Amino acid sequence: MKLPIYLDYAATTPIDPRVVEKMLHYMSVDGDFGNPASLSHAYGQAAKQAVDWARAQVADLIQAEVSEVIWTSGATESVNLALKGSAALYRAKGKHIITMKTEHKAVLDSCEQLEKEGFSVSYLSPESNGLLDCSKLLSAIREDTILVSVMHVNNETGVIQDINTIAQITAAREILFHVDAAQSNGKISIDVTQMPIDLISLNAHKVYGPKGVGALYIRRKPRVRVAALIHGGGQEQGMRSGTLATHQIVGMAEALRLAKQDMAADYQKIHALRERFLQQLSPLKNISVNGDSKGYPGILNICFPGIKAERFMQKCPELAVSSGSACLNKGIEPSYVLRAMGLTTEEAQTAIRFSFGRFTTIDEIDYAAQNIIKQLSL
Ligand SMILES: Cc1ncc(COP(=O)(O)O)c(C=O)c1O
């Protein structure tokens, strides 16, 4: 067993060896290393073919058209393009945006930037289980609301928002709806033919693909437009210039293709690991799980009363987990996600995020649980 045991799959995942194998072909002199925009010769054409194949895989994952998928450098860039790019083009229609306090910083910081540019943003609080009560959304909507942004799976708690209901609410009012699906793509299905979502941010490295690549889904019917943030060679329909990173893009596509193929089995396995882990921790009577119990099982956020996260991690150096807190220059901050769900600062400081994945084994789960029980009793 490799120590420390990796239980931080929500931060990032290792690349699946099948994905690495596929990526290698697009890098060196013996492979298809050409620039996919260099269509005057076979090198470029082969790379373009690979990018086209990859786009079809990503589109297929969410039932989109290939022309609705734009490559980016990751979910952070996709979110920035979705929020700032749509705000720029729809500002004449209105300057009000709605999001949630529990969103990832990519969304919150983009919104903060938009506030500096004259937009007003409503930050909705979740219920204590992390879920959005849609009546709050309905009362926050104004005449000048142009955009709603709500994530699919929360990166700290695994809470799954009801994006279908939200999409129905926004579509009926001709308000754009963006979903940050960085933690859910390839794990929980999204079908844009059934859900009227306008923009979806996707990435690869949370689902056994490479870091530094992502995509933005932009609906064509009805047509959604975003202003480019990066200007240059006019790639990606002018919405995102820059030479396409063929190997990264192929890696993302292969990772998502495998994820789609194995989605049900991966989910079941991870669900069983979570149940086993919780079962083994049951002698610790006072622990509590944060967030809705029907969340994504690969993310488990637990408060260990009386022991701060830093201390927990010092006591359990054999476990690679996350405190769910951000290290800011003023020190460790309790998680703003848990605070928004109503936990006190003291409670939030005792939270540990465990996240499981495709390569987590039963032995690792057993070892981790026993290790926690032993260390916390010392
Ligand atoms: C919910 C969520 N959104 C956005 C991001 C940013 O993704 P990326 O690392 O691909 O920029 C992450 C990853 O940390 C995430 O968990």
Tab-separated table of N, CA, C and O and ligand atoms in Angstrom, residues 10-11 73-77 79 104 106 151 153-155 180 182-183 202-206 213, ligand 1:
chain	number	residue	atom	x	y	z
A	10	ALA	N	-10.915	14.918	-4.911
A	10	ALA	CA	-11.650	16.118	-5.318
A	10	ALA	C	-10.683	17.254	-5.661
A	10	ALA	O	-11.051	18.200	-6.352
A	11	ALA	N	-9.446	17.147	-5.160
A	11	ALA	CA	-8.441	18.163	-5.499
A	11	ALA	C	-7.910	17.886	-6.904
A	11	ALA	O	-7.854	18.768	-7.751
A	73	SER	N	-8.311	26.101	-20.897
A	73	SER	CA	-7.200	25.545	-20.111
A	73	SER	C	-7.683	24.857	-18.834
A	73	SER	O	-6.864	24.405	-18.036
A	74	GLY	N	-8.987	24.809	-18.621
A	74	GLY	CA	-9.483	24.174	-17.397
A	74	GLY	C	-10.785	24.823	-16.976
A	74	GLY	O	-11.262	25.771	-17.615
A	75	ALA	N	-11.358	24.320	-15.899
A	75	ALA	CA	-12.662	24.849	-15.472
A	75	ALA	C	-12.574	26.301	-15.032
A	75	ALA	O	-13.513	27.067	-15.239
A	76	THR	N	-11.454	26.709	-14.454
A	76	THR	CA	-11.338	28.114	-14.028
A	76	THR	C	-11.499	29.036	-15.228
A	76	THR	O	-12.252	30.015	-15.191
A	77	GLU	N	-10.814	28.706	-16.298
A	77	GLU	CA	-10.943	29.551	-17.501
A	77	GLU	C	-12.352	29.456	-18.089
A	77	GLU	O	-12.925	30.464	-18.522
A	79	VAL	N	-15.144	28.934	-16.546
A	79	VAL	CA	-16.044	29.727	-15.693
A	79	VAL	C	-15.865	31.214	-15.988
A	79	VAL	O	-16.830	31.969	-16.144
A	104	HIS	N	-17.455	27.649	-6.076
A	104	HIS	CA	-15.993	27.644	-6.120
A	104	HIS	C	-15.499	29.079	-6.323
A	104	HIS	O	-16.204	29.907	-6.880
A	106	ALA	N	-13.580	30.232	-8.435
A	106	ALA	CA	-13.558	30.637	-9.849
A	106	ALA	C	-14.817	31.448	-10.156
A	106	ALA	O	-14.764	32.467	-10.853
A	151	MET	N	-23.352	25.661	-9.213
A	151	MET	CA	-22.524	24.482	-9.502
A	151	MET	C	-23.350	23.199	-9.424
A	151	MET	O	-24.406	23.169	-8.784
A	153	VAL	N	-21.929	19.689	-8.579
A	153	VAL	CA	-21.487	19.019	-7.347
A	153	VAL	C	-20.529	19.940	-6.610
A	153	VAL	O	-19.583	20.468	-7.211
A	154	ASN	N	-20.778	20.134	-5.323
A	154	ASN	CA	-19.888	20.988	-4.534
A	154	ASN	C	-18.570	20.281	-4.239
A	154	ASN	O	-18.550	19.118	-3.838
A	155	ASN	N	-17.473	21.010	-4.405
A	155	ASN	CA	-16.143	20.419	-4.254
A	155	ASN	C	-15.763	20.122	-2.817
A	155	ASN	O	-14.877	19.319	-2.555
A	180	ASP	N	-21.238	25.110	-13.152
A	180	ASP	CA	-19.845	24.692	-12.958
A	180	ASP	C	-19.903	23.189	-12.673
A	180	ASP	O	-20.302	22.776	-11.590
A	182	ALA	N	-17.275	21.108	-12.791
A	182	ALA	CA	-15.906	20.596	-12.636
A	182	ALA	C	-15.845	19.324	-11.778
A	182	ALA	O	-15.006	18.462	-12.012
A	183	GLN	N	-16.738	19.217	-10.786
A	183	GLN	CA	-16.690	18.043	-9.910
A	183	GLN	C	-17.652	16.952	-10.346
A	183	GLN	O	-17.677	15.882	-9.738
A	202	LEU	N	-16.394	22.551	-17.853
A	202	LEU	CA	-15.917	21.170	-17.703
A	202	LEU	C	-14.400	21.175	-17.571
A	202	LEU	O	-13.738	22.109	-18.037
A	203	ASN	N	-13.868	20.129	-16.958
A	203	ASN	CA	-12.413	19.977	-16.976
A	203	ASN	C	-12.060	18.507	-17.028
A	203	ASN	O	-12.941	17.642	-17.131
A	204	ALA	N	-10.769	18.220	-16.963
A	204	ALA	CA	-10.306	16.840	-17.135
A	204	ALA	C	-9.660	16.255	-15.879
A	204	ALA	O	-9.748	15.054	-15.629
A	205	HIS	N	-9.011	17.126	-15.095
A	205	HIS	CA	-8.140	16.544	-14.061
A	205	HIS	C	-8.861	16.026	-12.822
A	205	HIS	O	-8.234	15.424	-11.946
A	206	LYS	N	-10.175	16.228	-12.745
A	206	LYS	CA	-10.916	15.632	-11.623
A	206	LYS	C	-11.464	14.263	-12.027
A	206	LYS	O	-12.133	13.610	-11.241
A	213	VAL	N	-6.429	21.479	-18.928
A	213	VAL	CA	-7.325	21.458	-20.091
A	213	VAL	C	-8.769	21.372	-19.604
A	213	VAL	O	-9.074	20.761	-18.582
B	1	LIG	C1	-16.173	23.118	-8.376
B	1	LIG	C2	-14.913	23.525	-9.051
B	1	LIG	N1	-14.923	24.497	-9.967
B	1	LIG	C3	-13.832	24.889	-10.604
B	1	LIG	C4	-12.607	24.316	-10.349
B	1	LIG	C5	-11.401	24.776	-11.092
B	1	LIG	O1	-11.012	23.810	-12.035
B	1	LIG	P1	-9.605	23.815	-12.755
B	1	LIG	O2	-8.625	23.294	-11.753
B	1	LIG	O3	-9.770	22.912	-13.927
B	1	LIG	O4	-9.307	25.217	-13.173
B	1	LIG	C6	-12.532	23.298	-9.398
B	1	LIG	C7	-11.250	22.657	-9.061
B	1	LIG	O5	-10.661	22.921	-8.053
B	1	LIG	C8	-13.711	22.891	-8.736
B	1	LIG	O6	-13.698	21.939	-7.803
